[in-house]
Coordinates of C-alpha atoms in Angstrom, one line a residue:
Chain A
M3 CA -0.6 35.2 -25.2
E4 CA 1.5 32.6 -27.0
L5 CA 0.9 30.2 -24.0
I6 CA -2.8 30.1 -24.6
T7 CA -2.8 30.1 -28.4
P8 CA -2.9 26.5 -29.7
D9 CA -0.1 25.8 -32.1
V10 CA -1.2 24.3 -35.4
G11 CA 1.8 22.1 -35.7
T12 CA 1.2 20.7 -32.2
L13 CA -2.4 20.2 -32.9
F14 CA -1.5 18.3 -36.0
W15 CA 0.9 16.0 -34.3
M16 CA -1.1 15.5 -31.2
L17 CA -4.2 14.5 -33.2
L18 CA -2.3 12.2 -35.4
V19 CA -0.3 10.6 -32.6
F20 CA -3.0 10.4 -30.0
L21 CA -5.5 8.8 -32.5
T22 CA -2.9 6.3 -33.6
V23 CA -2.0 5.4 -30.1
L24 CA -5.7 5.1 -29.1
F25 CA -6.3 2.8 -32.1
I26 CA -3.2 0.7 -31.4
L27 CA -3.8 0.5 -27.7
T28 CA -7.5 -0.3 -28.1
K29 CA -6.8 -3.1 -30.5
Y30 CA -3.6 -4.6 -29.0
A31 CA -3.5 -3.6 -25.4
W32 CA -6.8 -2.7 -23.8
K33 CA -9.0 -5.3 -25.4
P34 CA -6.8 -8.3 -24.7
T35 CA -6.0 -6.9 -21.2
L36 CA -9.5 -6.3 -20.2
K37 CA -10.6 -9.6 -21.7
A38 CA -7.9 -11.4 -19.7
I39 CA -8.8 -9.6 -16.6
Q40 CA -12.4 -10.4 -17.1
N41 CA -11.6 -14.1 -17.9
R42 CA -9.5 -14.3 -14.9
S43 CA -12.1 -12.9 -12.5
Q44 CA -14.6 -15.4 -14.1
T45 CA -12.2 -18.2 -13.6
I46 CA -11.6 -17.2 -10.0
E47 CA -15.2 -17.0 -9.4
D48 CA -15.9 -20.3 -11.0
A49 CA -13.1 -21.9 -8.8
L50 CA -14.5 -20.3 -5.7
K51 CA -17.9 -21.6 -6.5
S52 CA -16.7 -25.1 -7.4
A53 CA -14.6 -25.0 -4.1
E54 CA -17.8 -24.1 -2.2
K55 CA -19.7 -26.9 -4.0
A56 CA -16.8 -29.4 -3.2
K57 CA -17.0 -28.3 0.5
E58 CA -20.7 -28.8 0.5
E59 CA -20.3 -32.2 -1.1
M60 CA -17.6 -33.0 1.5
E61 CA -20.0 -32.0 4.3
K62 CA -22.6 -34.1 2.8
L63 CA -20.3 -37.0 2.5
Q64 CA -19.2 -36.5 6.1
A65 CA -22.8 -36.3 7.2
S66 CA -23.7 -39.6 5.5
N67 CA -20.5 -41.2 6.9
E68 CA -21.6 -40.3 10.3
K69 CA -25.1 -41.6 9.6
I70 CA -23.5 -44.9 8.4
L71 CA -21.3 -45.1 11.4
A72 CA -24.3 -44.4 13.7
E73 CA -26.3 -47.1 11.9
A74 CA -23.4 -49.5 12.3
R75 CA -23.2 -48.7 15.9
V76 CA -26.8 -49.4 16.4
E77 CA -26.5 -52.5 14.5
R78 CA -23.6 -53.7 16.7
D79 CA -25.4 -52.9 19.7
K80 CA -28.4 -54.8 18.6
L81 CA -26.2 -57.8 17.7
L82 CA -24.5 -57.7 21.0
K83 CA -27.9 -57.6 22.8
E84 CA -29.2 -60.5 20.8
A85 CA -26.1 -62.4 21.5
R86 CA -26.3 -61.6 25.1
S87 CA -29.9 -62.7 25.4
M88 CA -29.1 -65.8 23.3
K89 CA -26.4 -66.6 25.8
D90 CA -28.7 -66.1 28.7
K91 CA -31.3 -68.2 27.1
I92 CA -28.9 -71.0 26.3
I93 CA -27.5 -70.9 29.9
S94 CA -31.0 -70.8 31.4
D95 CA -32.3 -73.6 29.0
A96 CA -29.2 -75.7 30.0
K97 CA -29.7 -75.1 33.7
E98 CA -33.5 -76.1 33.3
I99 CA -32.6 -79.3 31.4
A100 CA -29.8 -80.0 33.8
G101 CA -32.2 -79.4 36.9
Q102 CA -34.8 -81.6 35.4
E103 CA -32.3 -84.3 34.7
A104 CA -31.0 -84.0 38.1
K105 CA -34.4 -84.2 39.5
G106 CA -35.2 -87.3 37.6
I107 CA -32.0 -88.9 38.7
M108 CA -32.7 -88.0 42.3
E109 CA -36.2 -89.4 42.1
A110 CA -35.1 -92.7 40.4
A111 CA -32.4 -92.8 43.2
K112 CA -35.0 -92.1 45.8
V113 CA -37.2 -94.9 44.4
T114 CA -34.3 -97.2 44.4
I115 CA -33.2 -96.2 47.8
N116 CA -36.7 -96.7 49.0
N117 CA -36.9 -100.1 47.5
E118 CA -33.7 -101.0 48.8
K119 CA -34.7 -99.7 52.3
I120 CA -38.0 -101.6 52.2
A121 CA -36.2 -104.8 51.2
A122 CA -33.4 -104.2 53.8
I123 CA -36.1 -103.5 56.5
S124 CA -38.1 -106.6 55.6
E125 CA -34.8 -108.6 55.7
I126 CA -33.9 -107.2 58.9
R127 CA -37.3 -107.9 60.2
D128 CA -37.0 -111.6 59.2
Q129 CA -33.6 -111.8 60.7
V130 CA -34.7 -110.1 63.9
A131 CA -37.7 -112.5 64.0
N132 CA -35.5 -115.5 63.5
L133 CA -33.0 -114.2 66.0
S134 CA -35.7 -113.4 68.5
L135 CA -37.1 -116.8 68.2
Q136 CA -33.7 -118.4 68.6
I137 CA -33.0 -116.1 71.6
A138 CA -36.3 -116.9 73.0
E139 CA -35.9 -120.6 72.5
K140 CA -32.5 -120.5 74.2
V141 CA -33.9 -118.1 77.1
L142 CA -36.8 -120.4 77.5
R143 CA -34.8 -123.5 77.4
Q144 CA -32.5 -122.1 80.2
N145 CA -35.3 -120.5 82.4
L146 CA -37.7 -123.2 82.3
E147 CA -35.2 -125.8 83.4
N148 CA -36.6 -125.4 87.1
D149 CA -40.2 -124.8 88.3
K150 CA -39.4 -121.7 90.2
N151 CA -38.4 -119.9 87.2
Q152 CA -41.4 -121.0 85.3
K153 CA -43.6 -119.7 88.0
D154 CA -41.8 -116.3 88.1
L155 CA -42.1 -115.9 84.6
I156 CA -45.7 -116.5 84.7
D157 CA -46.1 -114.1 87.5
N158 CA -44.1 -111.5 85.7
L159 CA -46.2 -112.0 82.7
M160 CA -49.3 -111.7 84.7
N161 CA -48.1 -108.6 86.3
D162 CA -47.4 -107.1 83.0
M163 CA -50.8 -107.9 81.9
K164 CA -52.4 -106.3 84.9
L165 CA -50.5 -103.2 84.4
N166 CA -51.9 -103.1 80.8
Chain B
M271 CA 2.4 -7.4 -3.8
N272 CA 1.6 -4.2 -2.0
F273 CA 5.3 -4.0 -0.9
R274 CA 6.5 -4.3 -4.5
C275 CA 4.2 -1.5 -5.6
R276 CA 5.3 0.6 -2.9
R277 CA 9.0 0.0 -3.9
V278 CA 8.3 0.9 -7.4
F279 CA 6.6 4.0 -6.3
L280 CA 9.5 5.0 -4.0
S281 CA 12.0 4.5 -6.6
I282 CA 10.1 6.7 -9.0
I283 CA 10.0 9.4 -6.4
I284 CA 13.6 9.1 -5.4
F285 CA 14.4 9.3 -9.2
L286 CA 12.3 12.5 -9.6
I287 CA 14.0 14.1 -6.5
T288 CA 17.5 13.1 -7.8
S289 CA 16.5 14.5 -11.3
L290 CA 15.3 17.7 -9.6
V291 CA 18.7 18.2 -7.8
V292 CA 20.6 17.5 -10.9
G293 CA 18.2 19.7 -12.9
T294 CA 18.6 22.4 -10.5
V295 CA 22.5 22.3 -10.8
A296 CA 21.9 22.3 -14.6
F297 CA 19.7 25.4 -14.3
S298 CA 22.1 27.1 -12.0
S299 CA 25.0 27.0 -14.5
E300 CA 22.9 28.8 -17.1
P301 CA 22.6 32.5 -16.3
E302 CA 26.1 32.8 -14.8
N303 CA 27.7 31.4 -17.9
K304 CA 25.6 33.5 -20.1
N305 CA 27.3 36.4 -18.6
H306 CA 30.6 34.7 -19.4
S307 CA 29.8 34.0 -23.0
E308 CA 28.5 37.5 -23.9
N309 CA 30.4 40.6 -23.3
P310 CA 31.3 40.4 -19.6
A311 CA 31.2 44.3 -19.5
E312 CA 27.6 44.6 -20.0
K313 CA 26.0 42.5 -17.4
K314 CA 22.7 41.2 -18.4
A315 CA 20.2 41.2 -15.6
F316 CA 18.4 38.0 -14.8
N317 CA 14.8 38.2 -16.1
A318 CA 12.8 35.7 -14.0
G319 CA 9.7 36.0 -16.2
E320 CA 11.7 35.1 -19.4
F321 CA 13.5 32.4 -17.7
M322 CA 10.3 30.8 -16.5
F323 CA 8.4 31.2 -19.8
D324 CA 11.2 29.9 -21.7
H325 CA 11.1 26.7 -19.7
I326 CA 7.4 26.1 -20.2
K327 CA 7.2 27.1 -23.8
D328 CA 7.7 24.9 -26.7
A329 CA 11.2 25.0 -28.6
Y330 CA 12.8 23.8 -31.8
E331 CA 15.7 22.3 -29.9
W332 CA 15.8 20.5 -26.6
H333 CA 18.1 22.5 -24.4
I334 CA 20.0 20.4 -21.8
L335 CA 22.5 22.7 -20.4
S336 CA 24.8 25.5 -21.0
W337 CA 28.4 25.0 -20.0
K338 CA 31.1 27.6 -20.2
G339 CA 29.3 29.5 -22.9
H340 CA 28.4 26.3 -24.9
H341 CA 24.7 25.6 -25.2
V342 CA 24.2 21.7 -25.1
S343 CA 21.1 20.8 -26.7
I344 CA 19.5 18.1 -28.9
P345 CA 18.7 19.6 -32.3
L346 CA 15.2 18.6 -33.5
P347 CA 13.8 18.3 -37.1
V348 CA 12.1 21.5 -38.5
I349 CA 9.4 20.6 -40.9
V350 CA 7.8 23.7 -42.7
Y351 CA 5.8 24.1 -45.7
S352 CA 5.8 27.5 -47.3
K353 CA 3.9 28.8 -50.3
T354 CA 7.0 30.0 -51.9
S355 CA 9.7 27.3 -51.3
G356 CA 7.4 24.3 -50.7
L357 CA 8.3 21.6 -48.1
N358 CA 11.5 22.2 -46.1
I359 CA 12.9 19.6 -43.8
F360 CA 16.1 20.5 -41.9
I361 CA 17.7 20.1 -38.5
S362 CA 17.1 22.9 -35.9
S363 CA 20.9 23.2 -35.3
K364 CA 21.2 25.1 -38.6
F365 CA 19.7 28.0 -36.7
H366 CA 22.6 28.0 -34.2
H367 CA 20.2 28.5 -31.2
G368 CA 18.3 31.1 -33.1
H369 CA 21.4 33.3 -33.9
E370 CA 21.3 32.6 -37.6
S371 CA 18.9 32.0 -40.3
Y372 CA 18.8 29.1 -42.7
K373 CA 17.6 29.4 -46.3
S374 CA 15.0 32.1 -45.8
F375 CA 14.0 30.8 -42.5
K376 CA 14.8 32.0 -39.1
I377 CA 13.5 32.0 -35.5
E378 CA 11.8 35.3 -34.9
K379 CA 13.1 37.2 -31.9
E380 CA 10.4 39.7 -31.4
G381 CA 6.9 40.5 -32.2
K382 CA 3.9 38.3 -32.9
Y383 CA 5.8 35.3 -33.9
K384 CA 8.4 35.4 -31.2
G385 CA 10.2 32.1 -30.9
K386 CA 8.7 30.7 -34.0
V387 CA 10.0 29.7 -37.3
V388 CA 9.3 32.4 -39.8
E389 CA 10.1 32.9 -43.5
E390 CA 11.5 36.2 -44.6
M391 CA 10.0 37.4 -47.8
E392 CA 11.7 39.5 -50.4
G393 CA 10.1 42.7 -49.3
G394 CA 11.3 42.2 -45.8
A395 CA 8.0 41.0 -44.5
V396 CA 7.9 37.9 -42.4
V397 CA 5.4 35.1 -43.0
R398 CA 4.7 32.1 -40.8
P399 CA 4.8 29.0 -42.8
F400 CA 2.8 25.9 -42.1
D401 CA 4.9 24.5 -39.4
I402 CA 4.7 20.8 -38.3
S403 CA 8.3 20.7 -36.8
I404 CA 9.1 18.0 -34.3
T405 CA 9.5 20.4 -31.5
K406 CA 10.5 19.8 -27.9
N407 CA 6.8 19.0 -27.0
I408 CA 6.3 16.8 -29.9
T409 CA 9.5 14.8 -29.1
S410 CA 8.2 14.6 -25.6
L411 CA 4.9 13.4 -27.0
F412 CA 6.7 10.6 -28.9
I413 CA 8.6 9.6 -25.7
G414 CA 5.5 9.6 -23.6
V415 CA 3.5 7.6 -26.2
A416 CA 6.4 5.1 -26.7
I417 CA 6.4 4.6 -22.9
M418 CA 2.7 3.9 -23.0
L419 CA 2.9 1.5 -25.9
W420 CA 5.9 -0.3 -24.4
L421 CA 4.1 -0.6 -21.0
F422 CA 0.7 -1.7 -22.2
L423 CA 1.6 -3.7 -25.3
G424 CA 4.1 -5.4 -22.9
I425 CA 1.4 -6.3 -20.2
A426 CA -1.1 -7.3 -22.9
K427 CA 1.5 -9.8 -24.0
T428 CA 2.0 -11.0 -20.4
Y429 CA -1.8 -11.4 -20.1
R430 CA -1.9 -13.5 -23.3
K431 CA 1.1 -15.5 -22.3
N432 CA 0.0 -16.4 -18.7
P433 CA -3.7 -16.2 -18.6
N434 CA -5.4 -16.8 -15.2
K435 CA -2.2 -16.1 -13.3
A436 CA -1.6 -13.6 -10.5
P437 CA -0.1 -10.4 -12.0
K438 CA 3.6 -9.8 -11.7
G439 CA 6.0 -6.9 -11.8
V440 CA 4.8 -4.0 -14.1
Q441 CA 1.6 -5.9 -14.6
A442 CA 1.0 -5.8 -10.8
F443 CA 1.6 -2.2 -10.8
L444 CA -0.6 -1.3 -13.7
E445 CA -3.5 -3.6 -13.2
P446 CA -4.9 -1.9 -10.1
L447 CA -4.8 1.4 -12.1
I448 CA -6.6 -0.2 -15.0
L449 CA -9.1 -1.5 -12.6
F450 CA -9.4 1.8 -11.0
V451 CA -10.3 3.4 -14.2
R452 CA -12.8 0.7 -15.0
D453 CA -14.4 0.2 -11.6
D454 CA -14.1 3.7 -10.1
I455 CA -14.4 6.0 -13.2
A456 CA -16.1 4.2 -16.1
K457 CA -18.6 2.0 -14.2
P458 CA -20.1 4.5 -11.9
A459 CA -20.0 7.5 -14.4
I460 CA -21.3 5.7 -17.4
G461 CA -23.2 2.8 -16.1
E462 CA -22.6 -1.0 -15.9
D463 CA -24.1 -1.9 -19.3
K464 CA -22.6 0.8 -21.5
Y465 CA -19.2 1.6 -20.1
E466 CA -17.2 -1.0 -22.2
K467 CA -17.5 1.0 -25.4
Y468 CA -15.8 4.0 -23.8
L469 CA -13.3 2.3 -21.6
P470 CA -10.4 2.2 -24.2
Y471 CA -10.6 5.9 -24.7
L472 CA -10.8 6.6 -20.9
L473 CA -7.8 4.3 -20.2
T474 CA -5.8 5.9 -23.0
V475 CA -6.6 9.5 -21.8
F476 CA -5.9 8.6 -18.2
F477 CA -2.5 7.0 -18.8
F478 CA -1.6 9.6 -21.5
I479 CA -2.2 12.5 -19.1
W480 CA -0.6 10.7 -16.2
I481 CA 2.5 9.5 -17.8
N482 CA 3.1 12.9 -19.6
N483 CA 2.5 14.8 -16.4
M484 CA 5.1 12.7 -14.7
L485 CA 7.5 13.1 -17.6
G486 CA 7.0 16.8 -17.4
L487 CA 8.1 16.8 -13.8
I488 CA 11.5 15.3 -14.6
P489 CA 13.8 18.4 -15.0
I490 CA 16.2 16.8 -17.5
F491 CA 15.9 15.0 -20.7
P492 CA 13.7 12.9 -21.5
G493 CA 11.4 14.8 -19.4
G494 CA 10.9 18.5 -18.6
A495 CA 8.7 19.4 -21.7
N496 CA 5.6 21.0 -20.6
L497 CA 3.4 18.8 -22.7
T498 CA 0.3 18.5 -20.8
G499 CA 0.5 22.2 -19.9
N500 CA 0.3 23.0 -23.7
I501 CA -3.0 24.2 -24.7
A502 CA -2.9 22.4 -28.0
I503 CA -2.5 19.1 -26.4
T504 CA -5.2 19.6 -23.9
L505 CA -7.5 21.1 -26.7
V506 CA -7.1 17.8 -28.6
L507 CA -8.0 15.8 -25.6
A508 CA -10.9 17.9 -24.7
L509 CA -12.1 17.9 -28.4
L510 CA -12.1 14.2 -28.5
T511 CA -14.2 14.1 -25.4
F512 CA -16.5 16.6 -26.9
I513 CA -16.9 14.6 -30.1
I514 CA -17.5 11.4 -28.3
T515 CA -20.2 12.9 -26.0
T516 CA -21.9 14.6 -29.0
V517 CA -21.8 11.5 -31.1
S518 CA -23.2 9.3 -28.4
G519 CA -25.9 11.8 -27.2
T520 CA -29.3 10.1 -27.1
K521 CA -32.6 11.7 -28.0
D522 CA -33.3 12.5 -24.3
Y523 CA -29.9 14.2 -24.0
W524 CA -30.8 16.6 -26.9
V525 CA -34.4 17.1 -25.6
H526 CA -33.0 18.0 -22.2
I527 CA -30.6 20.5 -23.8
I528 CA -33.1 22.2 -26.1
N529 CA -36.4 21.8 -24.3
M530 CA -35.7 20.8 -20.7
P531 CA -38.8 19.2 -19.3
G532 CA -40.3 19.9 -15.9
V533 CA -39.2 23.6 -15.8
P534 CA -41.5 26.7 -16.0
L535 CA -42.3 27.8 -19.7
L536 CA -41.0 31.2 -19.0
L537 CA -37.5 30.0 -18.8
K538 CA -37.8 28.7 -22.4
F539 CA -40.2 31.1 -24.0
P540 CA -40.2 33.9 -25.2
I541 CA -36.5 34.2 -24.3
P542 CA -34.9 30.9 -24.5
L543 CA -32.8 31.3 -21.4
L544 CA -32.4 27.7 -20.3
P545 CA -31.7 26.4 -23.7
F546 CA -29.2 29.1 -24.2
I547 CA -27.4 28.1 -21.0
E548 CA -27.6 24.4 -21.8
I549 CA -26.1 24.9 -25.2
M550 CA -23.5 27.0 -23.7
G551 CA -22.8 24.2 -21.3
V552 CA -22.3 21.7 -24.1
F553 CA -19.3 23.7 -25.2
L554 CA -18.3 24.9 -21.9
K555 CA -17.7 21.5 -20.4
P556 CA -15.0 20.5 -22.7
F557 CA -13.5 23.9 -22.7
V558 CA -13.1 23.9 -19.0
L559 CA -11.5 20.4 -19.2
M560 CA -9.0 21.9 -21.7
I561 CA -8.3 24.9 -19.4
R562 CA -8.2 22.9 -16.2
L563 CA -5.4 20.5 -17.2
F564 CA -3.4 23.3 -19.1
A565 CA -3.7 25.7 -16.1
N566 CA -2.9 23.1 -13.5
I567 CA 0.2 21.7 -15.0
T568 CA 1.6 25.0 -16.2
A569 CA 1.0 26.6 -12.9
G570 CA 2.8 23.7 -11.3
H571 CA 5.9 24.2 -13.5
L572 CA 5.7 28.1 -13.0
I573 CA 5.8 27.7 -9.2
I574 CA 8.8 25.4 -9.3
L575 CA 10.6 27.6 -11.9
G576 CA 9.7 30.6 -9.7
F577 CA 11.4 29.1 -6.6
I578 CA 14.5 28.3 -8.8
S579 CA 14.4 31.8 -10.2
L580 CA 14.6 33.1 -6.7
I581 CA 18.1 31.7 -6.4
F582 CA 19.4 33.7 -9.4
I583 CA 17.5 36.8 -8.5
F584 CA 19.2 36.7 -5.0
G585 CA 22.5 35.4 -6.7
N586 CA 22.6 38.5 -8.8
M587 CA 22.5 40.7 -5.7
S588 CA 25.1 38.8 -3.8
P589 CA 26.6 35.3 -4.2
I590 CA 25.8 34.7 -0.4
G591 CA 22.3 35.6 -0.9
G592 CA 22.1 33.2 -3.8
Y593 CA 23.5 30.3 -1.8
G594 CA 21.4 31.2 1.2
I595 CA 18.1 31.3 -0.7
S596 CA 19.0 28.1 -2.6
I597 CA 18.6 26.1 0.5
L598 CA 15.1 27.5 0.9
S599 CA 14.3 27.3 -2.7
I600 CA 15.3 23.7 -3.1
G601 CA 13.3 22.8 0.0
F602 CA 10.3 24.4 -1.4
S603 CA 10.8 22.9 -4.9
I604 CA 11.1 19.4 -3.4
F605 CA 7.9 20.1 -1.5
M606 CA 6.2 21.3 -4.7
M607 CA 7.5 18.3 -6.6
F608 CA 5.7 16.1 -4.2
I609 CA 2.6 18.1 -4.6
E610 CA 2.9 18.0 -8.4
L611 CA 3.3 14.3 -8.3
L612 CA -0.1 14.3 -6.6
V613 CA -1.5 16.8 -9.1
A614 CA -0.2 14.7 -12.0
F615 CA -2.4 11.9 -10.9
I616 CA -5.3 13.9 -9.8
Q617 CA -5.4 15.8 -13.0
A618 CA -5.4 12.6 -15.0
Y619 CA -8.2 11.3 -12.8
V620 CA -10.3 14.3 -12.9
F621 CA -10.0 14.7 -16.7
T622 CA -10.9 11.0 -17.2
L623 CA -13.7 11.1 -14.5
L624 CA -15.3 14.2 -16.1
S625 CA -15.1 12.8 -19.6
A626 CA -16.8 9.7 -18.3
M627 CA -19.4 11.8 -16.5
Y628 CA -20.2 13.6 -19.8
F629 CA -20.4 10.3 -21.7
G630 CA -22.7 9.1 -18.9
M631 CA -24.8 12.2 -19.2
A632 CA -25.1 11.9 -22.9
L633 CA -26.2 8.3 -22.5
E634 CA -28.8 9.0 -19.7
K635 CA -32.4 8.0 -20.4
A636 CA -35.1 10.2 -19.1
H637 CA -36.0 9.2 -15.7
H638 CA -39.2 10.9 -14.8

């Protein structure tokens, strides 16, 4: 029976001590501790959020970097292409001009050659005519020294005429 | 972190087991030497019931061991107020373990006030004075509370000193428990928005019960008092839960008790059966809280003491029997100690959880 009868002294001390401890712990232990835990979890949450944000920004940055890089690559390709076409054009232009110039020179050369040729031909013709006359003169002078020869000649000539 | 917690836990368990073994040795010297001290001719039989109840009852001195007829105990202050001689404060060693009286006070050996300080009146009648002595249980209460203050004021300081740091040491051990009370007891039982007001009380109750349960399991000083197995202690705890529940009761709560909506009228009128049951429940709930903790802890102590009594019962028959049974008894006691370690936590949890649920019920709004 004694075991289940609350003792007044124990009740008194327990009430006093427990309420005091409840007060002290509430004020100096539970509130600061719970607040600190709350603050810490808030800080951790914030840190996680800002890390997430930083990651996102990083990703964005990376994406824009890639975009810039891609643009730069396109630009480079364009520049290269332009340069190549410019080069081709310069070369073809140069070729054309060179061809035309060469053609002009050739034509001029042809004209000159032709003129020279004509001049040469007419000179040769004169020379040939002169030489022929001299030869003919000499031949005639030799062959016509006797009558027979003269007659042969005439015959021959006559024959030729007949043939014609 | 996990490893560290486990190590702390392991060392507590090892400490308890070592204490048990040492305590067992301390117990074992007792009855034998009692025989030496008193007249060896009249052999006093070992009374297991008395032995067990002596160990779970409160006392005016803290008995540590008896060695060769000398009782080694820590005397504690006796504070009594009597109508005739006023306030008396003296040390309990004046009683010489209850054999002598001091002034007009003595420890009653028989009858209604057995084991309590009584005052002898002139006519020979004994009167119980108002007794607020620092008994064994009260000393244990002070020790338990000192441990609580040391632990929690200590970690509060650490929290203040290093805010936003990972917990370390004792803090790392206690923080999960604090969070356990907050997130697994207070929040679900009371509700996310209102739990904060009740959390300090719940935390105090939880750690008070748990720490004192654990202290009660240590068989030697500074443990061994059956504090949480004392009905007065559990009464105060249950009373506080009752007061808080009653004070925070909303209108809906009282309406539900007196005039439960949605039930047939016949249950309420002409015989107010349901209101009667509900009002009974209001008082029954804290009453059950009180009994549950008291009974669980006392029963645990009794079982362990029972196993140890077996050694002396058999030892009285034959020394070989005593040694033989001691192997079995110590084995069972160790097993029980582990169970009691679990019970120490479970009872703290159950008391706190039920308190939180009663607060939650008192705060509940009508939902129909």
